[in-house]
Amino acid sequence: MRITDVNTYIAGNGWKNWVFVQVDTDEGIHGIGEATLNGFGKTVEAAIHELKPYVIGKNPFDVEKHSLSMFRDVFSDGGQIQGAALSGIEFACWDIMGKALNQPVYRLLGGKCHESLRVYANGWYTSGERTPENFYEMAKKVVDKGYTALKFDPFGSAWKAVDRKDFSLALELIGAVREAVGPDVDVLVEGHNRFSVHTALRFAEEMAKYDPTWFEAPVPPQSVSSMIEVAKRSPVPIACGEDYYCKEQFAELLSHNQVHIIQLEPQFMGLTAAKQVAGMVNAFNGVIAPHSAQGPLCSIVCAHLNTATPNFFIHEIFDDFNEPWTKDILTNTLEIKDGYIEVSDKPGWGTDLNLEEISKHPYKRENFLPLFRDGWERREPVKNFS
C-alpha cells in the first residue's frame, strides 16, 4: 500500500476554523485527520501541503518514520504550526491502518484500558453576562445534563495582572459555579496562560476554598521554571501541557516532578509521540487529560488515545455545546451519556468527513477565539483585529 495524495478541507466554525486532512492510497482506502490551530487555519493548510512530499509514495503503516521525517527533516522549528500539519497527516495514516486491519485505532495503540471515559464539559458558558448569577444558572444546566465535571475560564480578558475589582469577580464566579454544582462535581479552572507567577499564586491561594480539581495553565508555557514555581507553591493542583509540541518539552517539565496532570495535545505532536508522552507521564506517577478543544475529529482521536492509556484521568468535551450543524461534519460523532463516552469499535476512527456539509461553511479569517478581549467566552464575531 502506498500513499497517493493528501487533500485538505476547512470548515468555518464560528469560534475556530477546523482544518481536516484526507490521505488517499493506491488500494482505495483513505484516512482522515484534523490539523486545527486557533487563528492559523490557512497557514496550517499550507504547511500540510509543504509536508506532503515526505509521505507521497510511502507506506501509511510506517507512522513512526513519517512523524520523524515531518518533524526532523524539515530542519526548522515550525512549532505548533508544523505540529498540527504533521498530526493531520499522521492521524489519517492511523485511520488507514485501522481500516486496512479492520480494527479501531485504540487496539493498534495497545488495546482497551477503559470501558468508558469520564468527560468534562467545556464551552458551556457562552451566553449572557459575566456575572455570578449567570454562571450559576449555566453551570446548573451542565450538571442537569449528567456531567460530573466542568471547566471554565473566569478571568475575562485578564493578562499578567488584574485590579482588585476583577480579582474579586473571578473568585465570585468560581464560588458561584461551586455552589451551583455541589461538592461532588469536579470544577476545573482554566487560566489560558494569563498570569505572572505572583498573580497566579494569589488566585490559587484564594480559589482553594472552592476545592477546584485543578488550576490549568496559570502562567505562559514558554518558561517551564515559572510553571514549576507555581506548581510548587500552589495549594491547588496545576495542570498544563497543551501548548507543547514535542517530547523534549514534556521531558523538561516532568523532570521537576511537580506537575502531575499533563494535558498533552495530540494534535500538536501526532499520535505516535502522544502515546510516548503518556508513557513518560506514567513513569512520573502522573495522569493525562489531553487537550481536546479543536474540532470533532480531534475529540475522537483523544478518545482512542485515552481508551488505550492506563493513566488516563478525564476527557475534554466541547462537542455538546457547539452549533447543531457541527454534528454533521463527520458521519459519526462521540455520544455523551450521563457524563461518559464510549469509543466506537468501527475500524479506524469509526467516522468519515461529510464533505457536502463542510462545503456549506467556508473559512473566515475572523473565526478564532480572541482570548484577551472582553466577551471572548461568548464567541462573538471578531469585527476588527486591532
PDB file of C-alpha atoms in Angstrom, residues 48-271:
ATOM      1  CA  ILE A  48       0.296  20.336   5.267  1.00  0.00           C
ATOM      2  CA  HIS A  49       0.961  20.680   1.557  1.00  0.00           C
ATOM      3  CA  GLU A  50       4.607  21.527   2.225  1.00  0.00           C
ATOM      4  CA  LEU A  51       4.954  18.344   4.302  1.00  0.00           C
ATOM      5  CA  LYS A  52       3.039  16.255   1.766  1.00  0.00           C
ATOM      6  CA  PRO A  53       6.160  15.219  -0.237  1.00  0.00           C
ATOM      7  CA  TYR A  54       7.522  13.407   2.845  1.00  0.00           C
ATOM      8  CA  VAL A  55       4.725  10.816   2.638  1.00  0.00           C
ATOM      9  CA  ILE A  56       3.715  10.564  -1.032  1.00  0.00           C
ATOM     10  CA  GLY A  57       4.670   7.124  -2.333  1.00  0.00           C
ATOM     11  CA  LYS A  58       5.278   5.817   1.203  1.00  0.00           C
ATOM     12  CA  ASN A  59       3.550   3.069   3.161  1.00  0.00           C
ATOM     13  CA  PRO A  60       0.972   4.616   5.549  1.00  0.00           C
ATOM     14  CA  PHE A  61       1.772   1.935   8.133  1.00  0.00           C
ATOM     15  CA  ASP A  62       5.199   3.497   8.755  1.00  0.00           C
ATOM     16  CA  VAL A  63       3.816   6.238  11.002  1.00  0.00           C
ATOM     17  CA  GLU A  64       6.830   6.409  13.308  1.00  0.00           C
ATOM     18  CA  LYS A  65       9.110   7.078  10.360  1.00  0.00           C
ATOM     19  CA  HIS A  66       6.710   9.597   8.824  1.00  0.00           C
ATOM     20  CA  SER A  67       6.366  11.515  12.095  1.00  0.00           C
ATOM     21  CA  LEU A  68      10.140  11.702  12.441  1.00  0.00           C
ATOM     22  CA  SER A  69      10.619  12.837   8.852  1.00  0.00           C
ATOM     23  CA  MET A  70       7.986  15.563   9.024  1.00  0.00           C
ATOM     24  CA  PHE A  71       9.411  16.835  12.323  1.00  0.00           C
ATOM     25  CA  ARG A  72      13.184  16.405  11.841  1.00  0.00           C
ATOM     26  CA  ASP A  73      13.926  16.516   8.141  1.00  0.00           C
ATOM     27  CA  VAL A  74      12.498  19.983   7.557  1.00  0.00           C
ATOM     28  CA  PHE A  75      15.311  21.177   9.842  1.00  0.00           C
ATOM     29  CA  SER A  76      13.243  24.103  11.080  1.00  0.00           C
ATOM     30  CA  ASP A  77      11.238  24.543  14.258  1.00  0.00           C
ATOM     31  CA  GLY A  78       7.756  25.220  12.972  1.00  0.00           C
ATOM     32  CA  GLY A  79       6.255  24.889  16.435  1.00  0.00           C
ATOM     33  CA  GLN A  80       2.526  24.277  16.713  1.00  0.00           C
ATOM     34  CA  ILE A  81       2.002  25.030  13.011  1.00  0.00           C
ATOM     35  CA  GLN A  82       4.363  22.265  11.944  1.00  0.00           C
ATOM     36  CA  GLY A  83       3.000  20.009  14.694  1.00  0.00           C
ATOM     37  CA  ALA A  84      -0.618  20.491  13.623  1.00  0.00           C
ATOM     38  CA  ALA A  85       0.215  19.845   9.964  1.00  0.00           C
ATOM     39  CA  LEU A  86       2.221  16.744  10.866  1.00  0.00           C
ATOM     40  CA  SER A  87      -0.603  15.463  13.054  1.00  0.00           C
ATOM     41  CA  GLY A  88      -3.275  15.883  10.404  1.00  0.00           C
ATOM     42  CA  ILE A  89      -1.351  13.631   8.026  1.00  0.00           C
ATOM     43  CA  GLU A  90      -0.294  11.173  10.729  1.00  0.00           C
ATOM     44  CA  PHE A  91      -3.819  10.807  12.148  1.00  0.00           C
ATOM     45  CA  ALA A  92      -5.003   9.889   8.650  1.00  0.00           C
ATOM     46  CA  CYS A  93      -2.330   7.188   8.443  1.00  0.00           C
ATOM     47  CA  TRP A  94      -3.596   5.661  11.703  1.00  0.00           C
ATOM     48  CA  ASP A  95      -7.107   5.709  10.241  1.00  0.00           C
ATOM     49  CA  ILE A  96      -5.885   3.891   7.126  1.00  0.00           C
ATOM     50  CA  MET A  97      -4.154   1.241   9.244  1.00  0.00           C
ATOM     51  CA  GLY A  98      -7.287   0.649  11.272  1.00  0.00           C
ATOM     52  CA  LYS A  99      -9.434   0.315   8.160  1.00  0.00           C
ATOM     53  CA  ALA A 100      -6.956  -1.997   6.430  1.00  0.00           C
ATOM     54  CA  LEU A 101      -6.761  -4.247   9.517  1.00  0.00           C
ATOM     55  CA  ASN A 102     -10.475  -3.897  10.352  1.00  0.00           C
ATOM     56  CA  GLN A 103      -9.599  -2.642  13.852  1.00  0.00           C
ATOM     57  CA  PRO A 104     -10.340   0.549  15.809  1.00  0.00           C
ATOM     58  CA  VAL A 105      -7.246   2.696  16.348  1.00  0.00           C
ATOM     59  CA  TYR A 106      -7.239   2.172  20.122  1.00  0.00           C
ATOM     60  CA  ARG A 107      -6.464  -1.515  19.549  1.00  0.00           C
ATOM     61  CA  LEU A 108      -3.413  -0.528  17.489  1.00  0.00           C
ATOM     62  CA  LEU A 109      -2.289   1.620  20.433  1.00  0.00           C
ATOM     63  CA  GLY A 110      -2.334  -1.250  22.920  1.00  0.00           C
ATOM     64  CA  GLY A 111      -5.979  -2.137  23.396  1.00  0.00           C
ATOM     65  CA  LYS A 112      -8.755  -1.145  25.751  1.00  0.00           C
ATOM     66  CA  CYS A 113      -7.721   0.017  29.233  1.00  0.00           C
ATOM     67  CA  HIS A 114     -11.097   1.659  29.959  1.00  0.00           C
ATOM     68  CA  GLU A 115     -14.605   0.570  29.020  1.00  0.00           C
ATOM     69  CA  SER A 116     -15.807   4.163  29.104  1.00  0.00           C
ATOM     70  CA  LEU A 117     -14.278   7.612  29.604  1.00  0.00           C
ATOM     71  CA  ARG A 118     -15.480  10.227  32.064  1.00  0.00           C
ATOM     72  CA  VAL A 119     -15.738  13.620  30.403  1.00  0.00           C
ATOM     73  CA  TYR A 120     -15.797  17.233  31.498  1.00  0.00           C
ATOM     74  CA  ALA A 121     -17.856  19.918  29.807  1.00  0.00           C
ATOM     75  CA  ASN A 122     -16.202  22.932  28.219  1.00  0.00           C
ATOM     76  CA  GLY A 123     -17.644  25.708  26.076  1.00  0.00           C
ATOM     77  CA  TRP A 124     -20.861  25.792  28.132  1.00  0.00           C
ATOM     78  CA  TYR A 125     -20.543  29.397  29.380  1.00  0.00           C
ATOM     79  CA  THR A 126     -21.274  31.213  26.137  1.00  0.00           C
ATOM     80  CA  SER A 127     -24.486  33.112  26.801  1.00  0.00           C
ATOM     81  CA  GLY A 128     -25.430  36.076  28.942  1.00  0.00           C
ATOM     82  CA  GLU A 129     -23.331  38.318  31.123  1.00  0.00           C
ATOM     83  CA  ARG A 130     -20.176  37.555  33.057  1.00  0.00           C
ATOM     84  CA  THR A 131     -21.890  37.603  36.436  1.00  0.00           C
ATOM     85  CA  PRO A 132     -22.029  35.101  39.312  1.00  0.00           C
ATOM     86  CA  GLU A 133     -25.796  34.767  38.845  1.00  0.00           C
ATOM     87  CA  ASN A 134     -25.491  33.866  35.169  1.00  0.00           C
ATOM     88  CA  PHE A 135     -22.588  31.447  35.675  1.00  0.00           C
ATOM     89  CA  TYR A 136     -24.595  29.782  38.459  1.00  0.00           C
ATOM     90  CA  GLU A 137     -27.548  29.192  36.124  1.00  0.00           C
ATOM     91  CA  MET A 138     -25.400  27.972  33.231  1.00  0.00           C
ATOM     92  CA  ALA A 139     -23.458  25.576  35.476  1.00  0.00           C
ATOM     93  CA  LYS A 140     -26.713  24.145  36.826  1.00  0.00           C
ATOM     94  CA  LYS A 141     -27.762  23.287  33.271  1.00  0.00           C
ATOM     95  CA  VAL A 142     -24.493  21.421  32.697  1.00  0.00           C
ATOM     96  CA  VAL A 143     -24.915  19.108  35.678  1.00  0.00           C
ATOM     97  CA  ASP A 144     -28.578  18.644  34.783  1.00  0.00           C
ATOM     98  CA  LYS A 145     -27.311  17.126  31.510  1.00  0.00           C
ATOM     99  CA  GLY A 146     -25.486  14.459  33.515  1.00  0.00           C
ATOM    100  CA  TYR A 147     -21.945  15.872  33.610  1.00  0.00           C
ATOM    101  CA  THR A 148     -19.882  15.201  36.726  1.00  0.00           C
ATOM    102  CA  ALA A 149     -17.159  17.701  35.820  1.00  0.00           C
ATOM    103  CA  LEU A 150     -16.939  21.069  34.065  1.00  0.00           C
ATOM    104  CA  LYS A 151     -14.266  23.595  33.174  1.00  0.00           C
ATOM    105  CA  PHE A 152     -14.356  27.334  32.644  1.00  0.00           C
ATOM    106  CA  ASP A 153     -12.186  30.449  32.471  1.00  0.00           C
ATOM    107  CA  PRO A 154     -13.497  33.015  34.993  1.00  0.00           C
ATOM    108  CA  PHE A 155     -10.834  35.619  34.238  1.00  0.00           C
ATOM    109  CA  GLY A 156     -12.341  37.595  31.345  1.00  0.00           C
ATOM    110  CA  SER A 157      -9.636  39.246  29.248  1.00  0.00           C
ATOM    111  CA  ALA A 158      -7.049  39.372  32.052  1.00  0.00           C
ATOM    112  CA  TRP A 159      -3.338  39.343  31.251  1.00  0.00           C
ATOM    113  CA  LYS A 160      -0.417  39.197  33.715  1.00  0.00           C
ATOM    114  CA  ALA A 161      -2.091  41.210  36.490  1.00  0.00           C
ATOM    115  CA  VAL A 162      -5.634  42.235  37.452  1.00  0.00           C
ATOM    116  CA  ASP A 163      -7.142  45.041  39.507  1.00  0.00           C
ATOM    117  CA  ARG A 164      -8.980  44.368  42.769  1.00  0.00           C
ATOM    118  CA  LYS A 165     -12.430  44.503  41.193  1.00  0.00           C
ATOM    119  CA  ASP A 166     -11.609  41.897  38.517  1.00  0.00           C
ATOM    120  CA  PHE A 167      -9.785  39.753  41.068  1.00  0.00           C
ATOM    121  CA  SER A 168     -12.887  39.637  43.249  1.00  0.00           C
ATOM    122  CA  LEU A 169     -15.219  38.991  40.319  1.00  0.00           C
ATOM    123  CA  ALA A 170     -13.200  35.993  39.106  1.00  0.00           C
ATOM    124  CA  LEU A 171     -13.360  34.437  42.579  1.00  0.00           C
ATOM    125  CA  GLU A 172     -17.089  35.137  42.823  1.00  0.00           C
ATOM    126  CA  LEU A 173     -17.606  33.302  39.530  1.00  0.00           C
ATOM    127  CA  ILE A 174     -15.688  30.270  40.810  1.00  0.00           C
ATOM    128  CA  GLY A 175     -17.712  30.349  44.016  1.00  0.00           C
ATOM    129  CA  ALA A 176     -20.992  30.592  42.092  1.00  0.00           C
ATOM    130  CA  VAL A 177     -20.123  27.573  39.956  1.00  0.00           C
ATOM    131  CA  ARG A 178     -19.144  25.536  43.007  1.00  0.00           C
ATOM    132  CA  GLU A 179     -22.403  26.466  44.718  1.00  0.00           C
ATOM    133  CA  ALA A 180     -24.385  25.541  41.607  1.00  0.00           C
ATOM    134  CA  VAL A 181     -22.850  22.087  41.089  1.00  0.00           C
ATOM    135  CA  GLY A 182     -22.419  20.999  44.698  1.00  0.00           C
ATOM    136  CA  PRO A 183     -19.469  19.304  46.406  1.00  0.00           C
ATOM    137  CA  ASP A 184     -19.341  16.113  44.322  1.00  0.00           C
ATOM    138  CA  VAL A 185     -18.760  17.636  40.877  1.00  0.00           C
ATOM    139  CA  ASP A 186     -15.234  18.386  39.653  1.00  0.00           C
ATOM    140  CA  VAL A 187     -14.700  22.100  38.986  1.00  0.00           C
ATOM    141  CA  LEU A 188     -11.728  22.788  36.717  1.00  0.00           C
ATOM    142  CA  VAL A 189     -10.415  26.348  36.483  1.00  0.00           C
ATOM    143  CA  GLU A 190      -8.832  27.407  33.178  1.00  0.00           C
ATOM    144  CA  GLY A 191      -6.063  30.021  33.226  1.00  0.00           C
ATOM    145  CA  HIS A 192      -5.224  30.234  29.489  1.00  0.00           C
ATOM    146  CA  ASN A 193      -1.578  31.152  30.213  1.00  0.00           C
ATOM    147  CA  ARG A 194      -2.725  34.529  31.525  1.00  0.00           C
ATOM    148  CA  PHE A 195      -0.750  35.468  34.623  1.00  0.00           C
ATOM    149  CA  SER A 196       2.543  36.315  36.196  1.00  0.00           C
ATOM    150  CA  VAL A 197       3.763  33.889  38.862  1.00  0.00           C
ATOM    151  CA  HIS A 198       2.694  36.288  41.617  1.00  0.00           C
ATOM    152  CA  THR A 199      -0.839  36.799  40.268  1.00  0.00           C
ATOM    153  CA  ALA A 200      -1.290  33.093  39.580  1.00  0.00           C
ATOM    154  CA  LEU A 201      -0.333  32.235  43.165  1.00  0.00           C
ATOM    155  CA  ARG A 202      -2.690  34.874  44.582  1.00  0.00           C
ATOM    156  CA  PHE A 203      -5.543  33.323  42.622  1.00  0.00           C
ATOM    157  CA  ALA A 204      -4.528  29.774  43.578  1.00  0.00           C
ATOM    158  CA  GLU A 205      -4.496  30.621  47.270  1.00  0.00           C
ATOM    159  CA  GLU A 206      -7.894  32.334  47.157  1.00  0.00           C
ATOM    160  CA  MET A 207      -9.674  29.764  44.970  1.00  0.00           C
ATOM    161  CA  ALA A 208      -8.515  26.829  47.106  1.00  0.00           C
ATOM    162  CA  LYS A 209     -11.542  27.185  49.413  1.00  0.00           C
ATOM    163  CA  TYR A 210     -13.773  26.197  46.480  1.00  0.00           C
ATOM    164  CA  ASP A 211     -11.831  22.921  46.073  1.00  0.00           C
ATOM    165  CA  PRO A 212     -11.083  23.033  42.338  1.00  0.00           C
ATOM    166  CA  THR A 213      -9.690  19.824  40.859  1.00  0.00           C
ATOM    167  CA  TRP A 214      -7.043  21.798  39.011  1.00  0.00           C
ATOM    168  CA  PHE A 215      -5.846  25.264  38.040  1.00  0.00           C
ATOM    169  CA  GLU A 216      -4.947  24.972  34.367  1.00  0.00           C
ATOM    170  CA  ALA A 217      -2.152  26.788  32.540  1.00  0.00           C
ATOM    171  CA  PRO A 218      -1.880  29.653  35.061  1.00  0.00           C
ATOM    172  CA  VAL A 219       1.303  31.118  33.513  1.00  0.00           C
ATOM    173  CA  PRO A 220       2.732  31.181  29.959  1.00  0.00           C
ATOM    174  CA  PRO A 221       4.183  27.797  28.902  1.00  0.00           C
ATOM    175  CA  GLN A 222       7.448  29.064  27.447  1.00  0.00           C
ATOM    176  CA  SER A 223       9.045  29.365  30.883  1.00  0.00           C
ATOM    177  CA  VAL A 224       8.982  25.919  32.465  1.00  0.00           C
ATOM    178  CA  SER A 225      10.616  27.370  35.584  1.00  0.00           C
ATOM    179  CA  SER A 226       7.633  29.699  36.102  1.00  0.00           C
ATOM    180  CA  MET A 227       5.172  26.830  35.798  1.00  0.00           C
ATOM    181  CA  ILE A 228       7.221  24.790  38.258  1.00  0.00           C
ATOM    182  CA  GLU A 229       7.377  27.691  40.716  1.00  0.00           C
ATOM    183  CA  VAL A 230       3.577  27.959  40.681  1.00  0.00           C
ATOM    184  CA  ALA A 231       3.140  24.189  40.943  1.00  0.00           C
ATOM    185  CA  LYS A 232       5.455  24.001  43.959  1.00  0.00           C
ATOM    186  CA  ARG A 233       3.631  26.698  45.901  1.00  0.00           C
ATOM    187  CA  SER A 234       0.017  26.371  44.760  1.00  0.00           C
ATOM    188  CA  PRO A 235      -2.489  24.734  47.133  1.00  0.00           C
ATOM    189  CA  VAL A 236      -4.470  23.728  44.019  1.00  0.00           C
ATOM    190  CA  PRO A 237      -3.056  21.047  41.653  1.00  0.00           C
ATOM    191  CA  ILE A 238      -1.639  22.546  38.466  1.00  0.00           C
ATOM    192  CA  ALA A 239      -2.467  21.103  35.045  1.00  0.00           C
ATOM    193  CA  CYS A 240      -0.686  22.086  31.826  1.00  0.00           C
ATOM    194  CA  GLY A 241       0.931  20.860  28.625  1.00  0.00           C
ATOM    195  CA  GLU A 242      -1.496  21.692  25.816  1.00  0.00           C
ATOM    196  CA  ASP A 243       0.925  24.180  24.246  1.00  0.00           C
ATOM    197  CA  TYR A 244       3.875  21.797  23.878  1.00  0.00           C
ATOM    198  CA  TYR A 245       4.576  20.129  20.551  1.00  0.00           C
ATOM    199  CA  CYS A 246       7.500  17.763  21.150  1.00  0.00           C
ATOM    200  CA  LYS A 247       8.593  15.099  23.627  1.00  0.00           C
ATOM    201  CA  GLU A 248      11.596  17.092  24.784  1.00  0.00           C
ATOM    202  CA  GLN A 249       9.399  19.863  26.203  1.00  0.00           C
ATOM    203  CA  PHE A 250       7.478  17.322  28.255  1.00  0.00           C
ATOM    204  CA  ALA A 251      10.708  15.704  29.384  1.00  0.00           C
ATOM    205  CA  GLU A 252      11.868  19.041  30.819  1.00  0.00           C
ATOM    206  CA  LEU A 253       8.529  19.687  32.510  1.00  0.00           C
ATOM    207  CA  LEU A 254       8.347  16.208  34.025  1.00  0.00           C
ATOM    208  CA  SER A 255      11.965  16.220  35.197  1.00  0.00           C
ATOM    209  CA  HIS A 256      10.998  18.613  38.011  1.00  0.00           C
ATOM    210  CA  ASN A 257       8.370  16.150  39.289  1.00  0.00           C
ATOM    211  CA  GLN A 258       5.948  18.950  40.261  1.00  0.00           C
ATOM    212  CA  VAL A 259       3.161  18.844  37.659  1.00  0.00           C
ATOM    213  CA  HIS A 260       1.278  15.549  37.579  1.00  0.00           C
ATOM    214  CA  ILE A 261      -1.782  16.372  35.441  1.00  0.00           C
ATOM    215  CA  ILE A 262      -0.498  16.591  31.884  1.00  0.00           C
ATOM    216  CA  GLN A 263      -2.724  17.994  29.157  1.00  0.00           C
ATOM    217  CA  LEU A 264      -0.802  16.938  26.098  1.00  0.00           C
ATOM    218  CA  GLU A 265      -2.281  17.980  22.747  1.00  0.00           C
ATOM    219  CA  PRO A 266      -2.033  15.059  20.286  1.00  0.00           C
ATOM    220  CA  GLN A 267      -2.883  17.466  17.502  1.00  0.00           C
ATOM    221  CA  PHE A 268       0.367  19.366  18.055  1.00  0.00           C
ATOM    222  CA  MET A 269       2.695  16.345  18.006  1.00  0.00           C
ATOM    223  CA  GLY A 270       0.940  13.386  16.408  1.00  0.00           C
ATOM    224  CA  LEU A 271      -0.496  10.274  17.977  1.00  0.00           C
TER     225      LEU A 271
END
